[in-house]
XYZ file of N, CA and C in Angstrom:
708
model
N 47.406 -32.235 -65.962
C 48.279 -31.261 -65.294
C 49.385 -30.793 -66.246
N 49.933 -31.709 -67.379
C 51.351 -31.596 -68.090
C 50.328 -30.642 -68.971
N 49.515 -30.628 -69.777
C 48.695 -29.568 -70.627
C 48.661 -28.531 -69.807
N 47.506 -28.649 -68.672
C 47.339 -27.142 -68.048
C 49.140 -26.580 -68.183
N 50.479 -26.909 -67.937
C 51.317 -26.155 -67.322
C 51.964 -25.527 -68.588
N 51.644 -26.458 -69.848
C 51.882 -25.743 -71.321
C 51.148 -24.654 -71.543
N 49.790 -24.729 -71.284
C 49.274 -24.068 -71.780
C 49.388 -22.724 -71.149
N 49.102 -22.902 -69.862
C 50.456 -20.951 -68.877
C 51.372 -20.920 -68.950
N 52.500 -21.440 -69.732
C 53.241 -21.229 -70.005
C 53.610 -20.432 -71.365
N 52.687 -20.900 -72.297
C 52.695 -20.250 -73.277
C 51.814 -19.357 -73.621
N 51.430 -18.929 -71.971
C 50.577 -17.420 -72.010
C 51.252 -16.593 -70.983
N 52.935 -16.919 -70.497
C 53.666 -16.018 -70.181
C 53.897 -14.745 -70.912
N 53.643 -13.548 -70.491
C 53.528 -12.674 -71.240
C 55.213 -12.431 -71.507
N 56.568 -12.797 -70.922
C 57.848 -12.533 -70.725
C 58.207 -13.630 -71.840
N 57.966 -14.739 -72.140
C 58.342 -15.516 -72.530
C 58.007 -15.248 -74.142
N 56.509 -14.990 -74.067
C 56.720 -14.160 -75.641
C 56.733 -13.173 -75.942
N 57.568 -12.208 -74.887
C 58.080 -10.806 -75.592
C 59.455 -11.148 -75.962
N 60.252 -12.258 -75.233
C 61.275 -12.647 -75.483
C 61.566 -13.531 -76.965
N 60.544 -14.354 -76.968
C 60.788 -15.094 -78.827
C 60.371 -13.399 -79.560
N 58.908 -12.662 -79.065
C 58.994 -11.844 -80.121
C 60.292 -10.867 -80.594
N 60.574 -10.268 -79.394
C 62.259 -9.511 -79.633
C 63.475 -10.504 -80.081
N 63.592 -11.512 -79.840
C 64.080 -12.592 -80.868
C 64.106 -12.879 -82.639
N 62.723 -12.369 -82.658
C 62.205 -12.613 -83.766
C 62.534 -11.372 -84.616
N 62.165 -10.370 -83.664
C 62.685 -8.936 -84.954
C 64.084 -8.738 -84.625
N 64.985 -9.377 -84.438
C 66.307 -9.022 -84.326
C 66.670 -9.582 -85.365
N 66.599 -11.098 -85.534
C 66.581 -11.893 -86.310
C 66.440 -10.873 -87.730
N 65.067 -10.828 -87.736
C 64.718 -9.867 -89.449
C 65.186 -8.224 -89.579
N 65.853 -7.919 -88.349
C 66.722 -6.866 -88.703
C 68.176 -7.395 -89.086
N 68.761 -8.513 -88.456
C 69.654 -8.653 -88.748
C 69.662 -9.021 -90.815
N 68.436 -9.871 -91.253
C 68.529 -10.267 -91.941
C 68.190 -9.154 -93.122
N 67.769 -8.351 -93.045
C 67.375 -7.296 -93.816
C 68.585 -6.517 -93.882
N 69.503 -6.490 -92.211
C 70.722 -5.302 -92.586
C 71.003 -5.913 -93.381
N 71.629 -7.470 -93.903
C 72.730 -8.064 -94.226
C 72.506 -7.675 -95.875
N 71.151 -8.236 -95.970
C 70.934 -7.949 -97.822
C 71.152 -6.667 -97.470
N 70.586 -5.662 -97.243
C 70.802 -4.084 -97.485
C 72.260 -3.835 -98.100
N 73.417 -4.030 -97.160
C 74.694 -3.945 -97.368
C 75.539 -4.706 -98.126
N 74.445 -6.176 -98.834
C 74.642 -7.007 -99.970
C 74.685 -5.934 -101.314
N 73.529 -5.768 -101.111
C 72.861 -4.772 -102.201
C 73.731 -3.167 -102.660
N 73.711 -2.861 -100.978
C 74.874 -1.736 -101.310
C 76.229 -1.514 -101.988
N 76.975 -2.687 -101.418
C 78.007 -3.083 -102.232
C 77.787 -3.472 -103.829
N 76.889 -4.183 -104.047
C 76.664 -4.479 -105.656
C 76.838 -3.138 -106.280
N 75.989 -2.076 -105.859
C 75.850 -0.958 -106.462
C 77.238 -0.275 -106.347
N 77.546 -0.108 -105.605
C 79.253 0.337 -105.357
C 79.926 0.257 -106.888
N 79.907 -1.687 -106.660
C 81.024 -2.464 -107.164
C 80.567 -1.945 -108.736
N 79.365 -2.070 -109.274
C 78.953 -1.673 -110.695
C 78.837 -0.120 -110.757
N 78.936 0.222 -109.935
C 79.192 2.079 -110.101
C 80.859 2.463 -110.503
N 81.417 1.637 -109.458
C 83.220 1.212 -109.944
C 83.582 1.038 -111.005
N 83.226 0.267 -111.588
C 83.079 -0.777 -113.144
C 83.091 0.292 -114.287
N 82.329 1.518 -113.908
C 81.854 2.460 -115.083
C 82.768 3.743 -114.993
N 83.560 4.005 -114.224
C 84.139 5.156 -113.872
C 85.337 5.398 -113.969
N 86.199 6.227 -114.122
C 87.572 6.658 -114.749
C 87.391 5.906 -116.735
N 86.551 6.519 -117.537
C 86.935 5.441 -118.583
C 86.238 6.669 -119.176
N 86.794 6.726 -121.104
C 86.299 7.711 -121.639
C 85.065 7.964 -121.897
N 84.705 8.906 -122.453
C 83.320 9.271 -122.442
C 82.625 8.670 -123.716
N 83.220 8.043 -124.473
C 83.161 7.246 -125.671
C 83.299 5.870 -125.788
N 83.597 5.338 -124.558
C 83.409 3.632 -124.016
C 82.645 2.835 -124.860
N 81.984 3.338 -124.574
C 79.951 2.253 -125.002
C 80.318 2.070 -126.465
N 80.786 3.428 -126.865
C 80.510 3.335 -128.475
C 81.634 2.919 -129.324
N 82.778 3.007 -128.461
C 83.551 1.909 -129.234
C 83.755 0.374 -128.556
N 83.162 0.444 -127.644
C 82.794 -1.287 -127.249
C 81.983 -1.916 -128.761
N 81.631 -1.355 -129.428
C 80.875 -1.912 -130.390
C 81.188 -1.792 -131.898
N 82.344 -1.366 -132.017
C 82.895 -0.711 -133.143
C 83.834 -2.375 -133.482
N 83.999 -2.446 -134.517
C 84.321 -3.393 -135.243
C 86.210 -3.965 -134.723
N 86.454 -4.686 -134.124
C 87.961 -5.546 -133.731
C 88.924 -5.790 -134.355
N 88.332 -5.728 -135.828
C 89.360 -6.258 -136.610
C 91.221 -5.488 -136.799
N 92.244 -6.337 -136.187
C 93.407 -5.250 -136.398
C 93.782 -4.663 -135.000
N 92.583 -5.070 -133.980
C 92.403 -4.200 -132.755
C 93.752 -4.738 -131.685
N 94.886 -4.108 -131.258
C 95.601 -4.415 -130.489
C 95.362 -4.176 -128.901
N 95.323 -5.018 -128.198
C 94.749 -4.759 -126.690
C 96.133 -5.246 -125.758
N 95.559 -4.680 -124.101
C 96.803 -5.091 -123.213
C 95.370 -5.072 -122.287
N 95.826 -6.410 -121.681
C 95.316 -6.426 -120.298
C 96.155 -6.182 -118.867
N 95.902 -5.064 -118.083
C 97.262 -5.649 -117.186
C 96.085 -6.082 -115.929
N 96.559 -6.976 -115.221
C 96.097 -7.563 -114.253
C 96.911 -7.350 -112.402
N 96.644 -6.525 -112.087
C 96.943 -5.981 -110.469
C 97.086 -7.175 -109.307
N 98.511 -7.211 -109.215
C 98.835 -8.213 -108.023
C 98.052 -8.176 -106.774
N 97.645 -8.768 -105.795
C 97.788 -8.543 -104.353
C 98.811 -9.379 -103.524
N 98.571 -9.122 -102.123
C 99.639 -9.466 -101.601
C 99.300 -11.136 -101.220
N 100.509 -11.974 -101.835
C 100.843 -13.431 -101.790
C 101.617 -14.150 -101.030
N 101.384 -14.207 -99.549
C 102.801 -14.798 -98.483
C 103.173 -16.298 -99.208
N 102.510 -16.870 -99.882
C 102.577 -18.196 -100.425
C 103.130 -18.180 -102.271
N 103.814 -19.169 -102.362
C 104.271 -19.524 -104.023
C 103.199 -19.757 -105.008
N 101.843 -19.757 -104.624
C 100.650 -20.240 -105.485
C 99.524 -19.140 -105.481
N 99.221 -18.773 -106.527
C 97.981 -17.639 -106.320
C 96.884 -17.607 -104.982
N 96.722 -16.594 -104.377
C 95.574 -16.940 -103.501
C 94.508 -16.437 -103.837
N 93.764 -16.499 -102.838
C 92.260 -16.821 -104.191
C 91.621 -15.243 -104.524
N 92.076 -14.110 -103.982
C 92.200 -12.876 -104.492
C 92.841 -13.032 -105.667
N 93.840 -13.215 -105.905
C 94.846 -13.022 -106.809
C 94.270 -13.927 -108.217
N 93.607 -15.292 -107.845
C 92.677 -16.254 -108.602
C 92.373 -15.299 -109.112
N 91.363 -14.837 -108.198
C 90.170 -13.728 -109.369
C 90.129 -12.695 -110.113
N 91.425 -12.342 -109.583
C 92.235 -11.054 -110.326
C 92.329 -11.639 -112.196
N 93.114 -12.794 -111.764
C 93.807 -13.601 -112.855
C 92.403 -14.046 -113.880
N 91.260 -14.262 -113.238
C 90.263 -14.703 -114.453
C 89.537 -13.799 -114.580
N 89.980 -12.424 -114.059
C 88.882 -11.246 -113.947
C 89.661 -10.948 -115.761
N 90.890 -10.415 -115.756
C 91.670 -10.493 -116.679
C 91.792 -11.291 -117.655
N 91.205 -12.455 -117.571
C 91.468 -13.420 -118.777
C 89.966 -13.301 -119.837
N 89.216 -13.194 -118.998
C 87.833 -13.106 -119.349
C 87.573 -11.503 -119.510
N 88.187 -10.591 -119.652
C 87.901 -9.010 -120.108
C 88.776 -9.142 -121.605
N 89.472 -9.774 -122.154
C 90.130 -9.898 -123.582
C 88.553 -9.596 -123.967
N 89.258 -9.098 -125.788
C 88.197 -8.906 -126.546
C 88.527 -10.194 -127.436
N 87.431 -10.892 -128.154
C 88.153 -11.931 -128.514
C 88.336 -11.841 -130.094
N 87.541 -10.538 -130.435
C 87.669 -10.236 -131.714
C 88.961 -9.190 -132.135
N 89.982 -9.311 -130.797
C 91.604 -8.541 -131.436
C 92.201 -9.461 -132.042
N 93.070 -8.379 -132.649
C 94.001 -9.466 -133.826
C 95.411 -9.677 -132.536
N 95.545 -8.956 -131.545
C 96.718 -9.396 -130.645
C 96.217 -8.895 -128.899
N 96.772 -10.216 -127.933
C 95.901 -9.773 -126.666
C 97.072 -9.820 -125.936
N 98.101 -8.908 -125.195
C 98.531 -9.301 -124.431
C 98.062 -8.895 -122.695
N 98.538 -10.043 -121.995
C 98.061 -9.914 -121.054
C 99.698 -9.372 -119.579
N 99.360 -8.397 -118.964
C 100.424 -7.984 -118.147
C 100.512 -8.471 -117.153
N 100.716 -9.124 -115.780
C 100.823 -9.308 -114.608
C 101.388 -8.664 -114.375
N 101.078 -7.790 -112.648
C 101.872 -6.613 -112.255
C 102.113 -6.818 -110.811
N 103.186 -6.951 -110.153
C 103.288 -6.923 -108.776
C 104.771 -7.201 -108.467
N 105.398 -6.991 -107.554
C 106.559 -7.378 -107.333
C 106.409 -8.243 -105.601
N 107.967 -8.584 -105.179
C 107.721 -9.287 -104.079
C 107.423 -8.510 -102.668
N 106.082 -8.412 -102.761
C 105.835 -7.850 -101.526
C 106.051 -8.234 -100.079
N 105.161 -9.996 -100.331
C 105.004 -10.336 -98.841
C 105.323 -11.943 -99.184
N 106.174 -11.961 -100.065
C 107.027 -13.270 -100.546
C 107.845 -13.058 -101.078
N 109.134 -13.955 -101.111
C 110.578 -13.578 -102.120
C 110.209 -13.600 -103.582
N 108.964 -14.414 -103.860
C 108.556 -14.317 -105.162
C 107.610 -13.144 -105.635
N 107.872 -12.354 -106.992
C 107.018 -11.328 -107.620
C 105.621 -12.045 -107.233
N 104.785 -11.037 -106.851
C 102.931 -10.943 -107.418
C 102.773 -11.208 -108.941
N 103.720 -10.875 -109.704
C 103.143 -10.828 -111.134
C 104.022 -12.445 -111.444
N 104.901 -12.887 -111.013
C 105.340 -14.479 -111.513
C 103.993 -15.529 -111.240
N 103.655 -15.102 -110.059
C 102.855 -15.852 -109.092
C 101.241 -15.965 -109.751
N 101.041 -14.627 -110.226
C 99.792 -14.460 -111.464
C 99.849 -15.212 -112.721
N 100.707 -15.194 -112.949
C 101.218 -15.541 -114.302
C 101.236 -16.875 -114.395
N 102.159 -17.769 -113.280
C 101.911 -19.233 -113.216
C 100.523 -19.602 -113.187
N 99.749 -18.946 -112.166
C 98.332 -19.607 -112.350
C 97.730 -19.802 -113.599
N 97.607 -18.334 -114.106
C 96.935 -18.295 -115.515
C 97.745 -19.351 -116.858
N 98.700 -20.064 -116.739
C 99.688 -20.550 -117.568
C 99.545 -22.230 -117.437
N 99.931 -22.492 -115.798
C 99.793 -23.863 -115.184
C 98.534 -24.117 -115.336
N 97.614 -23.454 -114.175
C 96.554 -24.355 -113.529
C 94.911 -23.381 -114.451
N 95.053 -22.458 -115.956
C 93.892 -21.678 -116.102
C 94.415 -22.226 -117.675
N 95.454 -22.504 -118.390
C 95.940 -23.583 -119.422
C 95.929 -22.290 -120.062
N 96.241 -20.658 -119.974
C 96.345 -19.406 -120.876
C 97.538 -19.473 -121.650
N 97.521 -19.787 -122.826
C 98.773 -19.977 -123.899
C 98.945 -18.635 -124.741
N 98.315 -17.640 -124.223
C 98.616 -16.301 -125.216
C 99.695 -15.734 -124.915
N 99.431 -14.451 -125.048
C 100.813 -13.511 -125.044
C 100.754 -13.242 -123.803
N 101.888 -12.751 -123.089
C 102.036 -12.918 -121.607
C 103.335 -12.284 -121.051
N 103.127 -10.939 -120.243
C 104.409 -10.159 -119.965
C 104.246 -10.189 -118.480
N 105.451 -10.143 -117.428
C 105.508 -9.952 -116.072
C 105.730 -8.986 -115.399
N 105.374 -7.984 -115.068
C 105.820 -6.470 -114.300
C 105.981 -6.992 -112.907
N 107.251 -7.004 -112.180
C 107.947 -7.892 -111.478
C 108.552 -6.717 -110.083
N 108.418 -5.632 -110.411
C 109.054 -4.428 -109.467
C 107.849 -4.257 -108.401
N 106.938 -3.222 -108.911
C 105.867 -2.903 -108.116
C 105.296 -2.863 -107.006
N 105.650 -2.415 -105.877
C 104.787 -2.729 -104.601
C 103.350 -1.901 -104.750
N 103.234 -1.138 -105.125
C 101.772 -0.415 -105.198
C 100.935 -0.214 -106.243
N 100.047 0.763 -106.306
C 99.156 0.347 -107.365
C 99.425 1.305 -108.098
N 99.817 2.724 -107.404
C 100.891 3.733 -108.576
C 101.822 3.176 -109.420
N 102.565 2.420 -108.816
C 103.914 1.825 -109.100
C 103.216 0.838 -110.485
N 102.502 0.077 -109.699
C 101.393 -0.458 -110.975
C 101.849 -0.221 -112.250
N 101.144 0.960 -112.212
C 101.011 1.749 -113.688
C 102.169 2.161 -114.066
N 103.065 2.830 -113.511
C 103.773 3.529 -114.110
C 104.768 2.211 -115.133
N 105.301 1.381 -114.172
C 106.132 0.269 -114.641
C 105.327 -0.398 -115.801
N 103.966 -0.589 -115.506
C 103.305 -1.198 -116.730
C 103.205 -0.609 -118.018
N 103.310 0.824 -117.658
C 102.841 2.127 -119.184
C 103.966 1.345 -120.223
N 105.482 1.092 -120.161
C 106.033 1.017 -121.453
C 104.939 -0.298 -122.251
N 104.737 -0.939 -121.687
C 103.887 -2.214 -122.640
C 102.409 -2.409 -122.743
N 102.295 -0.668 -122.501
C 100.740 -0.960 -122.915
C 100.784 0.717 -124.339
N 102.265 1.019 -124.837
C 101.912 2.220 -125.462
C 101.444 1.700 -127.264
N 101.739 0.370 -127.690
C 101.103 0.036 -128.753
C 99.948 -0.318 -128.859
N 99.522 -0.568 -127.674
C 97.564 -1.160 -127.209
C 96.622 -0.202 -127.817
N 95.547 -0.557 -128.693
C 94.458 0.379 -128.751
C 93.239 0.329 -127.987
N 93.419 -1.270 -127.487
C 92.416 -1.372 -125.955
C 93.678 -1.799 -124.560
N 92.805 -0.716 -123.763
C 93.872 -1.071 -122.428
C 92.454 -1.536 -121.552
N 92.955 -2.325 -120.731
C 91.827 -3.069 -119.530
C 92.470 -3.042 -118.422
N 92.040 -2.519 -117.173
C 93.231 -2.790 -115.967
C 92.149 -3.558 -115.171
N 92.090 -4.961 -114.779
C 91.819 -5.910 -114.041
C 92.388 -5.946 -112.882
N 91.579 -6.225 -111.733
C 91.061 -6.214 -110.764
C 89.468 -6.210 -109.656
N 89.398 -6.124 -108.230
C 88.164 -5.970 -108.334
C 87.835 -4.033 -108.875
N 86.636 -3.774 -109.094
C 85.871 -2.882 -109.514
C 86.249 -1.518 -109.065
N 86.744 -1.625 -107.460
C 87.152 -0.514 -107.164
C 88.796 -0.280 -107.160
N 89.309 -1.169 -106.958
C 90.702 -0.927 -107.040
C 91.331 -0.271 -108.934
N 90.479 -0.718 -109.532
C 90.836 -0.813 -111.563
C 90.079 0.553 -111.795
N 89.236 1.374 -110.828
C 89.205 2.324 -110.776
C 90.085 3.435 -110.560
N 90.496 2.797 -109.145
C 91.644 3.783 -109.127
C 92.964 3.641 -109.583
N 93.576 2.650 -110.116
C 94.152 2.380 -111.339
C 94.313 3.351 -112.473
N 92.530 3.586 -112.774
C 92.547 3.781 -113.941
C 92.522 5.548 -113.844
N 92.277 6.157 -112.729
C 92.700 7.203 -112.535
C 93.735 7.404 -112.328
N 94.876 6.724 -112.134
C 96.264 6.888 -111.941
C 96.831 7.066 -112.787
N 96.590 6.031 -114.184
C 96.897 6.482 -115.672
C 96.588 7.198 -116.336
N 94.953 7.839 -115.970
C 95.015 8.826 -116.398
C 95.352 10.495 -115.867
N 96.221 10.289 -114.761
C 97.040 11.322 -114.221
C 98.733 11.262 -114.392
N 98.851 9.861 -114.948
C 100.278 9.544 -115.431
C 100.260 10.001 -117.034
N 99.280 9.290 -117.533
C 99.267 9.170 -119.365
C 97.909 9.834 -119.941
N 97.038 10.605 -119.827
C 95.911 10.853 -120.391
C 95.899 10.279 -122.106
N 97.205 10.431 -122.576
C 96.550 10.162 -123.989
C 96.411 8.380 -123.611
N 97.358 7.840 -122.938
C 96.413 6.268 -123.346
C 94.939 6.131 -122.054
N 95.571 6.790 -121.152
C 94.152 6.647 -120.547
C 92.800 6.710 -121.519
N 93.044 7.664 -122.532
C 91.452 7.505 -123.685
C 91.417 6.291 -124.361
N 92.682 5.701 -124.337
C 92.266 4.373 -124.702
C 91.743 3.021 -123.577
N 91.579 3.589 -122.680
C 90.802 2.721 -121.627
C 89.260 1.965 -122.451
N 89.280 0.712 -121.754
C 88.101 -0.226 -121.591
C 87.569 -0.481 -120.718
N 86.203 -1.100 -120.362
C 85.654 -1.645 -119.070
C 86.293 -3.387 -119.078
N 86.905 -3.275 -117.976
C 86.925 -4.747 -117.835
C 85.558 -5.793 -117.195
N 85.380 -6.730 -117.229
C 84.494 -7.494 -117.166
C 84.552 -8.240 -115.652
N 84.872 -6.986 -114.618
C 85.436 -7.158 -113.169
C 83.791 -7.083 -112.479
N 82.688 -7.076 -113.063
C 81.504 -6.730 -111.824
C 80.708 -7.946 -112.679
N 80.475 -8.633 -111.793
C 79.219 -9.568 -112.080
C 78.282 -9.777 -110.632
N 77.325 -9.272 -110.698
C 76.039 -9.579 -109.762
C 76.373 -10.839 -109.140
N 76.485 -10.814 -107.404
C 76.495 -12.141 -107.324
C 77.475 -12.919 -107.060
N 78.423 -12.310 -107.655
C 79.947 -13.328 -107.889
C 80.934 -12.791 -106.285
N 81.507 -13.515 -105.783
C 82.000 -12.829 -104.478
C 81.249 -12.253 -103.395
N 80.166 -12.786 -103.515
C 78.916 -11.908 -102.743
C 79.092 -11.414 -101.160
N 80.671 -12.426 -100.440
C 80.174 -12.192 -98.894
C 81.761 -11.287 -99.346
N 82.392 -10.901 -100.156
C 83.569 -10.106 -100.283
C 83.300 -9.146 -100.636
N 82.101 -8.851 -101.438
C 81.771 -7.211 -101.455
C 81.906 -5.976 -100.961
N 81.175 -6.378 -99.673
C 81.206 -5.077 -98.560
C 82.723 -4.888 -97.876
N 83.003 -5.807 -98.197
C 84.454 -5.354 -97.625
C 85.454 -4.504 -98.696
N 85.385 -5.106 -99.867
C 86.107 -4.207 -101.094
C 85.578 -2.942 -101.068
N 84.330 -3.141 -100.853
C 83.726 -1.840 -101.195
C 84.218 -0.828 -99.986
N 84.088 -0.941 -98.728
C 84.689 -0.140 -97.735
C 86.325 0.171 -98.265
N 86.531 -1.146 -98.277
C 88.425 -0.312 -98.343
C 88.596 0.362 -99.881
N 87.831 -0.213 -101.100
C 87.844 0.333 -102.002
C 87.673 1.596 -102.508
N 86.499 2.205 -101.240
C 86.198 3.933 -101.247
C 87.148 4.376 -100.564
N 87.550 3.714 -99.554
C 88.785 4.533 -98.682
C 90.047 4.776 -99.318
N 90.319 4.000 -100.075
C 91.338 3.987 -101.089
C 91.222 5.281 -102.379
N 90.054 5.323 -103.001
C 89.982 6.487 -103.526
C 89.773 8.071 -102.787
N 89.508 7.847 -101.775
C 89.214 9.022 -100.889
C 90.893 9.634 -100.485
N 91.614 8.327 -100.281
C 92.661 9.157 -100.010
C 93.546 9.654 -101.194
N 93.469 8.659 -102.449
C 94.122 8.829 -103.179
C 93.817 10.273 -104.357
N 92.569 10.321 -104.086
C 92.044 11.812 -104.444
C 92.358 13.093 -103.419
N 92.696 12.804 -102.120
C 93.002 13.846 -101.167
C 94.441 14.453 -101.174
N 95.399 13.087 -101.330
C 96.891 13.821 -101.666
C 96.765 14.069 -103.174
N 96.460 13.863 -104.028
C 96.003 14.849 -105.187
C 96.046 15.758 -104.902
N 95.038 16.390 -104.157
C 94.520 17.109 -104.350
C 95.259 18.605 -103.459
N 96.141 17.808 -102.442
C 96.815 18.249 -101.743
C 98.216 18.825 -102.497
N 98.836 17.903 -103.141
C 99.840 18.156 -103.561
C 100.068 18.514 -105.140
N 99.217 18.188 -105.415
C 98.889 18.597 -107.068
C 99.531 17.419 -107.961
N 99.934 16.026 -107.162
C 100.357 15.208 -107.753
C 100.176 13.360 -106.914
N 100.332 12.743 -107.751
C 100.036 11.402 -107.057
C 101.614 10.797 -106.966
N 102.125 10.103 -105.820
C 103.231 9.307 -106.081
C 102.313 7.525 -105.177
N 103.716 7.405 -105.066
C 103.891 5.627 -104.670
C 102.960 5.731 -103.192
N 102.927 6.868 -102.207
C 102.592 7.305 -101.209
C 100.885 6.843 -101.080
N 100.468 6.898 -102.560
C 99.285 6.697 -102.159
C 98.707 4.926 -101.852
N 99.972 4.069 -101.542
C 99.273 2.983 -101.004
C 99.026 1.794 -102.319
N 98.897 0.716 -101.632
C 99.087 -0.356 -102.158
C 97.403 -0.162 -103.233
């Protein structure tokens, strides 16, 4: 009797339309998720390549020797005295884009006290110093609430650099790097790719950079475009 009641049971026709619609929800869900994995990758390495001269590639390969560089590295917001783990990655996104064949590397931290009494850029800076053991050259841009502000405060100590790198994730060092080059075009040609996109790395933070990261250039290209100029207005 316990067999016979398995066995009509598992020739309820309700019971397996229900595992089957179970089942393709399941592999839609799992297919959206990579899809929008995938999407973001492409984003984030489409980011990586854009605002930078048209001569990148070919002096990525041109000989270091003598080569003076600035890294500046883009605060986020820190309610706490210790890097958070945005700000982490900011900090080794930046440490790891040096060229290692310059004869001088300095590295910028940029942020002021946004959402703590302490600067974004002290707070960068300790990490990479204390707890990442970075003994190089090392400046603090300490004002800054935004990512205009960013740049502008950062430009005096990046005008001896012959490589500039602006670190961050992929889309934000984009628009960065369009900011400088609507502030400074002549050093904007001295722009580099920083070493901010790796396949993989941050994988469930992607899609989210990537959403606010386009929204961020969308607007910051719209009052451009509006006003014929960029200020502080355009956001953190």
């Amino acid at each position: 009797m316990t067999r016979t009641r398995g066995r009509a049971g598992s020739r309820n026709p309700r019971a397996r339309n229900l595992r089957s619609r179970m089942g393709a929800a399941g592999l839609v869900g799992i297919v959206g998720a990579v899809g929008l994995w995938l999407a973001s990758e492409a984003v984030g390495a489409w980011g990586s390549r854009q605002e930078l001269p048209r001569d990148v590639d070919a002096r990525a390969g041109a000989p270091g020797t003598g080569l003076r560089e600035a890294v500046v590295v883009l605060g986020y917001g820190n309610p706490g005295e210790r890097a958070n783990a945005i700000n982490r990655w900011r900090v080794r996104v930046g440490l790891r884009s040096r060229d290692p064949r310059a004869a001088s590397s300095l590295v910028v931290m940029c942020g002021g006290p946004v959402h703590s009494a302490r600067p974004e850029g002290e707070i960068l800076a300790a990490y990479a110093r204390d707890e990442l053991g970075y003994t190089g050259l090392l400046a603090v841009e300490g004002e800054s609430t935004t990512t205009w502000e960013n740049i502008v405060n950062a430009t005096p100590l990046l005008e001896d650099a012959d490589r500039i790198v602006i670190a961050s994730d992929p889309l934000h060092a984009m628009r960065a790097r369009y900011f400088l080059r609507l502030q400074r075009p002549d050093l904007a040609r001295r722009l580099a790719r920083g070493d901010d996109h790796r396949v993989g790395e941050r994988y469930w933070l992607k899609p989210a950079l990537a959403v606010v990261g386009l929204e961020g250039l969308r607007r910051a290209r719209a009052i451009t475009a509006r006003s014929g100029r960029a200020d502080g207005s355009m956001g953190p």
